[in-house]
Structure formats: structure tokens, C-alpha cells
Short mmCIF file of C-alpha atoms in Angstrom, two decimals:
data_model
loop_
_atom_site.label_atom_id
_atom_site.label_comp_id
_atom_site.label_asym_id
_atom_site.label_seq_id
_atom_site.Cartn_x
_atom_site.Cartn_y
_atom_site.Cartn_z
CA MET I 1 0.08 -0.03 -0.05
CA LEU I 2 1.28 3.41 -1.07
CA LYS I 3 1.46 6.06 1.60
CA ASP I 4 1.22 9.57 0.25
CA ARG I 5 2.44 12.50 2.39
CA GLY I 6 0.82 15.04 0.31
CA ASN I 7 2.67 18.41 0.11
CA LYS I 8 4.82 17.35 3.10
CA LYS I 9 6.92 15.31 0.58
CA TRP I 10 7.49 18.26 -1.84
CA THR I 11 7.98 21.13 0.51
CA SER I 12 11.86 20.65 0.57
CA LEU I 13 11.99 21.24 -3.12
CA MET I 14 9.82 24.26 -3.13
CA LEU I 15 10.74 27.79 -2.82
CA THR I 16 9.70 29.94 0.00
CA GLU I 17 7.44 32.02 -2.32
CA HIS I 18 5.76 28.83 -3.42
CA ARG I 19 5.10 27.66 0.12
CA GLU I 20 3.70 31.06 0.85
CA GLY I 21 1.50 30.97 -2.30
CA LEU I 22 0.11 27.68 -1.24
CA LYS I 23 -0.56 28.74 2.19
CA GLU I 24 -2.43 31.77 0.85
CA ILE I 25 -4.43 29.53 -1.44
CA TRP I 26 -5.41 27.08 1.44
CA ASN I 27 -6.39 30.13 3.65
CA HIS I 28 -8.89 31.68 1.17
CA ARG I 29 -10.34 28.41 -0.45
CA ASP I 30 -13.51 28.80 1.67
CA ASP I 31 -13.97 32.63 0.84
CA MET I 32 -17.41 33.59 -0.43
CA GLU I 33 -18.46 36.59 -2.22
CA MET I 34 -21.59 38.69 -0.77
CA PRO I 35 -24.55 37.37 -2.70
CA VAL I 36 -26.71 39.84 -4.63
CA LEU I 37 -30.21 39.64 -3.37
CA ASP I 38 -33.08 40.27 -5.77
CA GLU I 39 -36.19 42.49 -5.02
CA GLN I 40 -38.21 39.58 -4.06
CA LYS I 41 -35.73 38.30 -1.39
CA LEU I 42 -35.31 41.83 -0.01
CA GLN I 43 -39.03 42.04 0.45
CA GLU I 44 -39.18 38.65 2.18
CA LEU I 45 -36.37 39.66 4.49
CA GLU I 46 -38.15 42.85 5.40
CA ARG I 47 -41.37 41.07 6.10
CA VAL I 48 -39.71 38.42 8.57
CA LEU I 49 -37.66 41.25 10.06
CA LYS I 50 -40.80 43.43 10.75
CA GLU I 51 -42.77 40.27 12.21
CA ALA I 52 -39.81 39.27 14.39
CA ILE I 53 -39.61 42.73 15.83
CA GLN I 54 -43.25 43.39 16.32
CA ASN I 55 -43.87 39.95 18.00
CA ASN I 56 -40.61 39.49 19.79
CA LYS I 57 -39.86 36.33 18.13
CA LEU I 58 -36.66 34.37 18.11
CA VAL I 59 -34.79 34.35 14.81
CA GLU I 60 -31.82 32.91 12.95
CA VAL I 61 -29.81 35.41 10.98
CA THR I 62 -27.41 34.57 8.32
CA TYR I 63 -25.01 37.42 7.34
CA HIS I 64 -21.97 38.16 5.51
CA LYS I 65 -18.71 39.25 7.14
CA ASP I 66 -15.03 38.96 6.46
CA ARG I 67 -15.77 36.78 3.27
CA ARG I 68 -17.67 34.26 5.17
CA HIS I 69 -21.25 33.42 6.31
CA HIS I 70 -22.10 33.49 9.71
CA LYS I 71 -25.36 32.58 11.78
CA ILE I 72 -26.57 33.94 14.87
CA ARG I 73 -29.80 33.35 17.06
CA GLY I 74 -31.64 35.62 19.24
CA ASN I 75 -34.30 38.25 19.52
CA ILE I 76 -33.80 41.37 17.17
CA LYS I 77 -33.75 45.01 18.15
CA ALA I 78 -33.43 47.47 15.11
CA ASN I 79 -31.82 50.72 15.21
CA ASN I 80 -30.42 53.11 12.34
CA ASN I 81 -29.92 50.56 9.38
CA ARG I 82 -28.52 47.89 11.89
CA ILE I 83 -30.08 45.17 13.84
CA SER I 84 -28.83 44.07 17.37
CA ILE I 85 -28.80 40.41 18.50
CA GLY I 86 -27.38 40.47 22.09
CA SER I 87 -24.16 42.38 21.88
CA LYS I 88 -23.66 41.72 18.05
CA ARG I 89 -24.63 44.66 15.61
CA ILE I 90 -25.14 43.65 11.98
CA PRO I 91 -25.64 46.22 9.08
CA LEU I 92 -28.97 45.49 7.31
CA GLN I 93 -27.10 45.25 4.01
CA ARG I 94 -25.03 42.42 5.19
CA ILE I 95 -27.97 40.17 5.95
CA ILE I 96 -28.39 37.33 3.72
CA HIS I 97 -31.29 35.33 5.21
CA ILE I 98 -33.73 35.68 8.22
CA LYS I 99 -35.63 32.66 9.52
CA LEU I 100 -38.26 32.66 12.40
CA VAL I 101 -37.36 29.99 15.04
CA PHE I 102 -40.44 28.40 16.69
#
């Protein structure tokens, strides 16, 4: 049976610049672009957001930050183009999805 050591086998033959380049590629392989939301999706987000604030419902918010998607759960408080969930403040333009949690 052949045991492959992956990149470990070849690193001694690589230049420092190559190793740094590979490290950069591995660090950014999971990066995601901010999705562009259409008008219908924006209206749906607004509807769910209003319902959650008016009825003080628990929600799960998916938002985009630092080229990654993050999720947070809690009750929403709205203020000046941002929402607050606990101590976290999220700009409205960063929100990708809001789901009511029952």
C-alpha cells in the first residue's frame, strides 16, 4: 500500500514563495462573495424582520462578514440601518437570510 504524504513530501523542493502561495490558497479557499439579493428576497427579509420585531420572536440570521457567512440566533432590536442580537450589531445590507425559530 502506497502512503502519500501530500505536500509534505515536496516542501523541501519548493521555494519559500511557493510555500507562501500555497498557504495563501489554502487560507482563502473557503472565501465567499456577498450574494446579490433580488427585490423579492429583500421584500421577504423585510417582512420577516418586521414580524420578528413586532412579535418579539426568536430568529436565526445569516449574514456576510469577512468573506464568510455567519449565523446567529436571538431576539432582534432594530436601530439606524442595523439590527442588534445580544451584543452583536449587524448592518442590514450584510443580512443574507432571516428565519423565524419556533
